[in-house]
Coordinates of C-alpha atoms and ligand atoms in Angstrom, one line a residue:
X134 CA -93.7 -23.1 25.8
X135 CA -95.9 -21.0 28.0
X136 CA -99.0 -23.0 28.7
X137 CA -102.2 -23.0 30.7
X138 CA -100.9 -20.8 33.6
X139 CA -100.5 -17.8 31.3
X140 CA -102.7 -15.2 32.9
X141 CA -102.6 -13.1 29.7
X142 CA -105.0 -15.6 28.1
X143 CA -108.4 -14.8 29.7
X144 CA -111.7 -16.6 29.7
X145 CA -115.4 -16.1 28.8
X146 CA -117.5 -14.6 31.5
X147 CA -120.6 -16.5 30.7
X148 CA -121.9 -19.3 28.5
X149 CA -124.1 -16.9 26.6
X150 CA -121.1 -14.6 26.1
X151 CA -119.2 -17.5 24.5
X152 CA -122.1 -18.4 22.3
X153 CA -122.5 -14.8 21.1
X154 CA -118.8 -14.5 20.5
X155 CA -118.5 -17.7 18.5
X156 CA -121.7 -16.8 16.6
X157 CA -120.2 -13.4 16.0
X158 CA -117.1 -15.1 14.5
X159 CA -119.3 -17.3 12.3
X160 CA -121.8 -14.6 11.2
X161 CA -119.8 -12.3 9.0
X162 CA -119.4 -11.1 5.5
X163 CA -119.7 -14.8 4.5
X164 CA -123.4 -14.6 5.5
X165 CA -124.4 -11.2 4.5
X166 CA -122.2 -10.5 1.5
X167 CA -121.2 -13.8 0.0
X168 CA -124.1 -16.1 0.7
X169 CA -126.8 -14.1 -1.1
X170 CA -124.8 -13.7 -4.3
X171 CA -123.6 -17.3 -4.4
X172 CA -127.2 -18.4 -4.0
X173 CA -128.2 -16.0 -6.8
X174 CA -125.6 -17.4 -9.1
X175 CA -126.2 -21.0 -8.4
X176 CA -129.9 -21.6 -8.8
X177 CA -131.5 -20.4 -5.6
X178 CA -133.3 -23.0 -3.4
X179 CA -131.4 -26.0 -4.8
X180 CA -128.1 -24.5 -3.7
X181 CA -129.5 -23.7 -0.3
X182 CA -130.5 -27.4 0.2
X183 CA -127.0 -28.6 -0.7
X184 CA -125.5 -25.9 1.6
X185 CA -127.6 -27.2 4.5
X186 CA -126.4 -30.7 4.0
X187 CA -122.8 -29.5 4.1
X188 CA -123.5 -27.5 7.2
X189 CA -125.0 -30.4 9.2
X190 CA -123.0 -33.4 7.9
X191 CA -119.6 -31.8 7.6
X192 CA -119.6 -28.4 9.4
X193 CA -121.2 -29.4 12.7
X194 CA -118.9 -32.3 13.5
X195 CA -115.8 -30.3 12.8
X196 CA -117.0 -27.4 14.9
X197 CA -117.5 -29.8 17.8
X198 CA -114.1 -31.2 17.2
X199 CA -112.5 -27.8 17.2
X200 CA -114.3 -26.7 20.4
X201 CA -113.2 -29.9 22.1
X202 CA -109.5 -29.4 21.1
X203 CA -109.6 -25.9 22.4
X204 CA -111.2 -26.7 25.7
X205 CA -109.0 -29.7 26.3
X206 CA -105.8 -27.9 25.9
X207 CA -106.7 -24.2 26.7
X208 CA -104.3 -23.2 24.0
X209 CA -104.1 -21.6 20.5
X210 CA -104.1 -24.0 17.5
X211 CA -100.4 -24.5 17.4
X212 CA -100.2 -25.2 21.2
X213 CA -103.3 -27.4 21.0
X214 CA -102.0 -29.9 18.5
X215 CA -98.5 -29.8 20.0
X216 CA -99.7 -30.5 23.5
X217 CA -101.7 -33.5 22.5
X218 CA -99.0 -35.0 20.2
X219 CA -95.8 -33.2 21.3
X220 CA -93.2 -32.3 18.7
X221 CA -95.0 -34.3 16.0
X222 CA -95.9 -33.3 12.4
X223 CA -99.4 -32.6 13.6
X224 CA -98.3 -29.3 15.1
X225 CA -98.2 -28.3 11.4
X226 CA -102.0 -28.2 11.3
X227 CA -101.9 -25.5 14.0
X228 CA -99.3 -23.5 12.1
X229 CA -101.4 -23.8 8.9
X230 CA -104.3 -22.4 10.9
X231 CA -102.5 -19.4 12.3
X232 CA -101.2 -18.7 8.8
X233 CA -104.7 -18.9 7.4
X234 CA -106.0 -16.5 10.1
X235 CA -103.3 -14.1 9.2
X236 CA -104.0 -14.3 5.4
X237 CA -107.8 -14.2 5.8
X238 CA -107.8 -11.2 8.0
X239 CA -105.5 -9.4 5.6
X240 CA -108.1 -9.3 2.8
X241 CA -111.1 -9.5 5.1
X242 CA -110.0 -6.2 6.6
X243 CA -110.1 -4.6 3.1
X244 CA -113.8 -5.6 2.6
X245 CA -114.5 -4.7 6.2
X246 CA -113.2 -1.2 5.3
X247 CA -115.7 -1.1 2.4
X248 CA -118.5 -1.8 4.8
X249 CA -117.4 1.0 7.1
X250 CA -117.3 3.4 4.1
X251 CA -120.8 2.4 3.1
X252 CA -122.1 3.1 6.5
X253 CA -120.8 6.7 6.2
X254 CA -121.9 7.0 2.5
X255 CA -125.4 5.7 3.3
X256 CA -125.7 8.2 6.1
X257 CA -124.7 11.1 3.9
X258 CA -127.0 9.7 1.2
X259 CA -124.2 9.6 -1.4
X260 CA -125.0 5.9 -2.3
X261 CA -128.6 6.7 -2.8
X262 CA -128.8 8.5 -6.1
X263 CA -128.5 5.7 -8.7
X264 CA -130.9 4.8 -11.4
X265 CA -129.3 1.5 -12.3
X266 CA -126.9 -1.1 -10.8
X267 CA -124.5 0.0 -13.5
X268 CA -124.3 3.5 -12.1
X269 CA -124.0 2.3 -8.6
X270 CA -121.3 -0.2 -9.8
X271 CA -119.3 2.7 -11.3
X272 CA -119.5 4.6 -8.0
X273 CA -118.4 1.5 -6.1
X274 CA -115.6 0.8 -8.5
X275 CA -114.4 4.4 -8.1
X276 CA -114.4 4.0 -4.4
X277 CA -112.5 0.7 -4.1
X278 CA -109.9 1.8 -6.6
X279 CA -109.3 5.1 -4.8
X280 CA -106.0 4.6 -3.1
X281 CA -106.4 7.0 -0.2
X282 CA -110.0 6.6 0.8
X283 CA -110.1 2.9 0.6
X284 CA -106.9 2.6 2.6
X285 CA -108.3 5.0 5.2
X286 CA -111.3 2.8 5.8
X287 CA -109.2 -0.4 5.7
X288 CA -107.1 1.1 8.5
X289 CA -110.1 2.2 10.4
X290 CA -111.6 -1.3 10.3
X291 CA -108.3 -2.8 11.5
X292 CA -108.0 -0.1 14.2
X293 CA -111.5 -1.1 15.6
X294 CA -110.6 -4.8 15.7
X295 CA -107.3 -4.0 17.4
X296 CA -108.9 -1.8 20.0
X297 CA -111.5 -4.6 20.9
X298 CA -109.0 -7.4 21.0
X299 CA -106.6 -5.3 23.1
X300 CA -109.2 -5.5 25.9
X301 CA -109.0 -9.2 26.1
X302 CA -111.5 -12.0 25.9
X303 CA -114.0 -11.1 28.6
X304 CA -113.6 -7.3 28.6
X305 CA -113.1 -7.0 24.9
X306 CA -114.4 -9.6 22.5
X307 CA -117.2 -10.8 24.7
X308 CA -118.4 -7.4 25.7
X309 CA -118.4 -6.2 22.1
X310 CA -120.4 -9.2 20.9
X311 CA -122.8 -8.9 23.8
X312 CA -123.8 -5.6 22.4
X313 CA -123.3 -6.1 18.7
X314 CA -125.0 -9.5 18.2
X315 CA -128.4 -8.5 19.6
X316 CA -128.2 -5.3 17.5
X317 CA -127.5 -7.3 14.4
X318 CA -130.5 -9.5 15.0
X319 CA -132.8 -6.6 15.7
X320 CA -131.6 -4.8 12.5
X321 CA -132.1 -8.0 10.5
X322 CA -135.7 -8.4 11.7
X323 CA -136.4 -4.7 10.9
X324 CA -135.0 -5.2 7.4
X325 CA -137.0 -8.3 6.9
X326 CA -140.3 -6.7 7.7
X327 CA -139.5 -3.8 5.3
X328 CA -138.4 -6.1 2.5
X329 CA -141.3 -8.6 2.7
X330 CA -143.9 -5.9 2.8
X331 CA -142.8 -4.5 -0.5
X332 CA -145.1 -5.0 -3.5
X333 CA -143.8 -7.9 -5.5
X334 CA -141.7 -9.3 -2.7
X335 CA -143.1 -12.8 -3.2
X336 CA -141.3 -13.2 -6.5
X337 CA -138.0 -13.0 -4.7
X338 CA -139.1 -15.5 -2.0
X339 CA -140.1 -17.9 -4.8
X340 CA -136.7 -17.5 -6.5
X341 CA -134.9 -18.0 -3.2
X342 CA -136.9 -21.0 -2.0
X343 CA -137.9 -22.9 -5.1
X344 CA -135.1 -25.3 -6.1
X345 CA -133.8 -25.4 -9.7
X346 CA -131.8 -28.6 -9.7
X347 CA -130.7 -28.2 -13.3
X348 CA -128.1 -25.7 -12.0
X349 CA -126.5 -28.2 -9.6
X350 CA -123.3 -29.8 -10.7
X351 CA -120.0 -30.9 -9.1
X352 CA -118.8 -27.3 -8.9
X353 CA -121.9 -26.2 -7.1
X354 CA -121.2 -28.7 -4.4
X355 CA -117.6 -27.5 -4.1
X356 CA -118.9 -24.0 -3.7
X357 CA -121.4 -25.0 -1.1
X358 CA -118.8 -26.9 1.0
X359 CA -116.3 -24.1 0.8
X360 CA -119.0 -21.6 1.9
X361 CA -120.0 -23.9 4.8
X362 CA -116.4 -23.9 6.1
X363 CA -116.0 -20.2 5.6
X364 CA -119.3 -19.3 7.2
X365 CA -118.8 -21.4 10.2
X366 CA -115.2 -20.2 10.7
X367 CA -113.8 -23.7 10.4
X368 CA -110.6 -25.2 9.3
X369 CA -108.1 -22.8 10.8
X370 CA -108.5 -23.2 14.5
X371 CA -110.6 -20.2 15.1
X372 CA -113.1 -22.3 17.1
X373 CA -110.1 -24.1 18.8
X374 CA -109.0 -20.7 20.0
X375 CA -112.5 -19.6 21.2
X376 CA -113.0 -23.0 22.8
X377 CA -109.8 -22.6 24.7
X378 CA -111.3 -19.8 26.8
X379 CA -114.1 -22.1 28.0
X380 CA -114.3 -23.6 31.4
X381 CA -114.9 -27.3 32.1
X382 CA -118.5 -26.7 33.1
X383 CA -119.7 -25.8 29.6
X384 CA -121.7 -28.1 27.4
X385 CA -119.8 -28.4 24.1
X386 CA -122.4 -30.2 22.1
X387 CA -125.3 -27.8 22.8
X388 CA -123.0 -24.8 22.2
X389 CA -122.0 -26.2 18.9
X390 CA -125.6 -26.7 17.9
X391 CA -126.6 -23.1 18.9
X392 CA -123.7 -21.6 17.0
X393 CA -124.5 -23.7 13.8
X394 CA -128.2 -22.9 13.9
X395 CA -127.6 -19.2 14.6
X396 CA -125.2 -18.9 11.8
X397 CA -127.4 -20.8 9.3
X398 CA -130.5 -18.9 10.4
X399 CA -128.9 -15.5 9.8
X400 CA -127.6 -16.5 6.4
X401 CA -131.1 -17.7 5.4
X402 CA -132.8 -14.6 6.8
X403 CA -130.4 -12.3 5.0
X404 CA -131.6 -14.0 1.8
X405 CA -135.1 -13.2 2.9
X406 CA -134.1 -9.5 3.1
X407 CA -132.2 -9.3 -0.1
X408 CA -134.1 -11.3 -2.7
X409 CA -137.6 -9.9 -2.0
X410 CA -136.2 -6.4 -2.2
X411 CA -134.2 -7.0 -5.4
X412 CA -137.2 -8.6 -7.2
X413 CA -139.7 -6.0 -5.9
X414 CA -137.6 -3.3 -7.4
X415 CA -137.5 -5.2 -10.7
X416 CA -133.7 -6.0 -10.6
X417 CA -131.7 -9.2 -11.2
X418 CA -130.0 -11.0 -8.3
X419 CA -127.2 -12.7 -10.3
X420 CA -124.7 -9.9 -10.1
X421 CA -121.9 -11.7 -8.4
X422 CA -119.8 -10.1 -5.6
X423 CA -121.1 -6.6 -6.3
X424 CA -124.7 -7.6 -5.4
X425 CA -124.6 -5.9 -2.0
X426 CA -122.6 -2.8 -3.1
X427 CA -124.1 -2.1 -6.5
X428 CA -127.6 -3.7 -6.7
X429 CA -128.8 -2.9 -3.2
X430 CA -128.0 0.9 -3.4
X431 CA -130.4 1.0 -6.4
X432 CA -133.0 -0.9 -4.4
X433 CA -132.6 1.5 -1.5
X434 CA -132.8 4.5 -3.8
X435 CA -136.3 3.6 -5.0
X436 CA -137.7 2.0 -1.9
X437 CA -139.9 3.9 0.6
X438 CA -137.8 4.7 3.7
X439 CA -134.8 3.7 1.6
X440 CA -132.4 6.1 3.3
X441 CA -133.0 4.7 6.8
X442 CA -133.1 1.2 5.5
X443 CA -129.7 1.6 3.8
X444 CA -128.1 2.9 6.9
X445 CA -129.4 0.0 8.9
X446 CA -128.3 -2.5 6.3
X447 CA -124.7 -1.3 5.9
X448 CA -124.4 -1.0 9.7
X449 CA -125.5 -4.6 10.0
X450 CA -122.9 -5.5 7.4
X451 CA -120.2 -3.6 9.3
X452 CA -121.2 -5.3 12.6
X453 CA -121.0 -8.7 11.0
X454 CA -117.5 -7.9 9.7
X455 CA -116.2 -6.6 13.0
X456 CA -117.3 -9.6 15.1
X457 CA -115.6 -11.9 12.6
X458 CA -112.5 -9.8 12.2
X459 CA -111.8 -9.8 15.9
X460 CA -112.0 -13.6 15.9
X461 CA -109.4 -13.9 13.1
X462 CA -107.1 -11.4 14.9
X463 CA -107.5 -13.3 18.2
X464 CA -106.2 -16.6 16.6
X465 CA -102.9 -15.1 15.6
X466 CA -102.7 -13.0 18.9
X467 CA -103.3 -16.2 21.0
X468 CA -100.4 -17.9 19.2
X469 CA -98.0 -15.1 20.2
X470 CA -99.3 -15.0 23.8
X471 CA -99.2 -18.8 24.4
X472 CA -96.3 -19.9 22.3
X473 CA -94.0 -16.9 22.4
X474 CA -94.9 -15.6 25.8
X475 CA -95.8 -12.1 24.6
X476 CA -98.0 -9.8 26.7
X477 CA -101.4 -9.3 25.1
X478 CA -100.8 -5.6 24.4
X479 CA -97.6 -6.2 22.4
X480 CA -99.1 -9.2 20.6
X481 CA -102.3 -7.3 19.5
X482 CA -100.5 -4.2 18.3
X483 CA -97.7 -5.9 16.4
X484 CA -99.9 -8.6 14.9
X485 CA -102.7 -6.1 14.0
X486 CA -100.2 -3.7 12.3
X487 CA -98.4 -6.4 10.4
X488 CA -101.7 -7.9 9.1
X489 CA -102.8 -4.4 8.1
X490 CA -99.5 -3.9 6.2
X491 CA -99.8 -7.2 4.5
X492 CA -103.3 -6.4 3.5
X493 CA -102.4 -3.1 1.8
X494 CA -101.5 -4.8 -1.6
X495 CA -104.9 -6.6 -1.3
X496 CA -106.6 -3.2 -0.8
X497 CA -104.7 -1.8 -3.8
X498 CA -105.7 -4.8 -6.0
X499 CA -108.8 -2.9 -7.1
X500 CA -106.9 0.3 -8.0
X501 CA -103.2 1.1 -8.6
X502 CA -102.2 -2.6 -8.4
X503 CA -105.1 -4.0 -10.5
X504 CA -102.7 -4.8 -13.3
X505 CA -100.2 -6.4 -11.0
X506 CA -101.3 -9.9 -11.9
X507 CA -99.7 -13.3 -11.5
X508 CA -101.4 -16.1 -13.5
X509 CA -104.3 -13.8 -14.2
X510 CA -105.1 -13.1 -10.6
X511 CA -104.5 -10.0 -8.4
X512 CA -102.8 -10.1 -5.0
X513 CA -106.2 -10.0 -3.3
X514 CA -107.4 -13.0 -5.4
X515 CA -104.3 -15.0 -4.6
X516 CA -104.4 -14.5 -0.9
X517 CA -108.2 -15.3 -0.8
X518 CA -107.6 -18.4 -3.0
X519 CA -104.7 -19.8 -1.0
X520 CA -106.5 -19.3 2.3
X521 CA -110.1 -20.1 1.4
X522 CA -109.6 -22.8 -1.2
X523 CA -106.5 -24.6 0.1
X524 CA -105.7 -23.9 3.7
X525 CA -109.3 -24.1 5.1
X526 CA -110.4 -27.4 3.5
X527 CA -107.0 -28.9 4.2
X528 CA -107.1 -27.7 7.7
X529 CA -110.6 -29.0 8.3
X530 CA -109.8 -32.4 6.9
X531 CA -106.6 -32.8 8.9
X532 CA -108.4 -31.6 12.1
X533 CA -111.1 -34.3 11.5
X534 CA -108.4 -36.9 10.9
X535 CA -106.4 -35.8 13.9
X536 CA -109.4 -36.0 16.2
X537 CA -110.9 -39.1 14.6
X538 CA -107.7 -41.2 14.4
X539 CA -104.7 -39.7 16.0
X540 CA -105.8 -38.1 19.3
X541 CA -108.8 -40.4 19.0
X542 CA -112.6 -40.1 19.5
X543 CA -112.3 -41.8 22.9
X544 CA -110.2 -39.0 24.3
X545 CA -112.5 -36.5 22.6
X546 CA -115.5 -38.2 24.2
X547 CA -113.9 -37.9 27.6
X548 CA -113.4 -34.2 27.1
X549 CA -116.9 -33.6 25.7
X550 CA -118.5 -35.6 28.5
X551 CA -116.8 -33.7 31.3
X552 CA -119.7 -32.3 33.4
X553 CA -122.3 -33.1 31.0
X554 CA -124.3 -36.2 30.2
X555 CA -126.1 -35.1 27.1
X556 CA -123.7 -36.7 24.7
X557 CA -124.9 -40.2 25.1
X558 CA -125.9 -42.8 22.5
X559 CA -126.8 -42.3 19.6
X560 CA -125.2 -38.8 19.2
X561 CA -121.8 -40.0 20.3
X562 CA -121.7 -42.8 17.8
X563 CA -123.1 -40.6 15.1
X564 CA -120.5 -37.9 15.6
X565 CA -117.7 -40.5 15.8
X566 CA -118.8 -42.0 12.5
X567 CA -119.0 -38.6 10.8
X568 CA -115.7 -37.3 12.1
X569 CA -113.7 -40.4 11.3
X570 CA -115.2 -41.4 7.9
X571 CA -117.6 -39.0 6.3
X572 CA -116.0 -35.6 7.0
X573 CA -112.5 -36.4 6.0
X574 CA -113.5 -38.3 2.9
X575 CA -116.0 -35.7 1.7
X576 CA -113.7 -32.8 2.3
X577 CA -110.9 -34.8 0.7
X578 CA -112.9 -35.5 -2.5
X579 CA -113.9 -31.9 -2.8
X580 CA -110.4 -30.7 -2.2
X581 CA -108.9 -33.0 -4.8
X582 CA -111.6 -32.0 -7.2
X583 CA -110.5 -28.4 -6.7
X584 CA -106.8 -29.0 -7.0
X585 CA -107.0 -31.3 -10.0
X586 CA -110.1 -30.2 -11.8
Ligands
LIG64 N1 -117.1 -16.8 9.3 C1 -116.8 -15.5 8.9 C2 -117.8 -15.1 7.9 O1 -118.7 -15.7 7.6 C3 -115.4 -15.3 8.6 C4 -114.4 -15.9 9.5 C5 -114.1 -15.6 10.7 C6 -113.7 -17.1 9.2 N2 -113.2 -16.4 11.2 C7 -113.0 -17.4 10.3 C8 -113.6 -17.9 8.0 C9 -112.2 -18.5 10.3 C10 -112.8 -19.0 8.1 C11 -112.1 -19.3 9.2 O2 -117.6 -14.0 7.3

């Protein structure tokens, strides 16, 4: 085992750089693509409320636990669990995480490719000539089922992730996020101004913020919790890995709070862009996964300044995807650097190419492999399902149990309190209670409900 002395690992250059990078990981397609359509399908404001509860009671404690494991060990997920309880079954939590990172990036890269394609297509204006979401949907369907074009953009997305991660933590990931995250915020604010100043925008705001509790059931809560995990990049050691590049000086609790708030704020603000615009243009939000790719182009087509707005929107979507894609790649790369002693360059190139190759059948799941189904689901659906619905919640629950009971909250406190005194009573007690009892039980119930419906 190569451990802390490995100079291939790297470190964050500043606290702000770390927070931007971790937020970049969290803020992704989950916020801009998934969140709005899930809200649209599940009753607007009521769902948002449940989502917020999941974020604060379950997501936040786990994120702090992950950062703590990372900084304590300065290792990837496998090394982190293994170094705290050597050669025990708990190392399996780390392996599950690395596997989940591999699987998630394999299909995330496909959707990342779509966002790249739509940046280009919005620049040329080819996504801006639709009279109805149906027409736009046909155009989208043709694109994602095209073997060559879709694969080209998929490869391009993976290539960009690889070239950033090749440059390491400080010079690659941090530098990219230092530029990309402020750009993302600026774009989002511009879009919000445009959207909220449209005639009829308020109807969308009302839909978004007024809760319809009749739509809430057990399944809604499952969806909200799953979304909270995915959006905060939890349950697979992504935040363990990012935390492992932190120095002892940094304040883990406040970093956690910043990242959680930033991620949640962006998701909420994206809703403030999309719903007002959709309603102002007289369309329906409940379109499912194609909301962003087939409803929005129609919205942009009829909106004043729509061409510019569409370029800004899809660029924002692509930025969100890149800063998350690199965090997924880094988890698997860190495993090969720390545990196998590979140099970064070798790890990034091999891991990146293998993940791309494994993602190809996911990319083709909308075209030539669409009929290639097992139990009614395509390759893409299976990979997404295994990683998002099984590995992430299981990983999150086991991480909470490990920190709460095996490694112990006492040890965790010692690590959190290094060089900071802001984690005193009552926060320490509150966190301990959540991570030991509430988080594992809540995730466990949700998980069982999913596996045995
Ligand atoms: N959080 C990102 C999003 O919202 C995706 C992501 C990056 C992720 N790293 C992760 C999801 C780790 C789960 C686990 O799109």
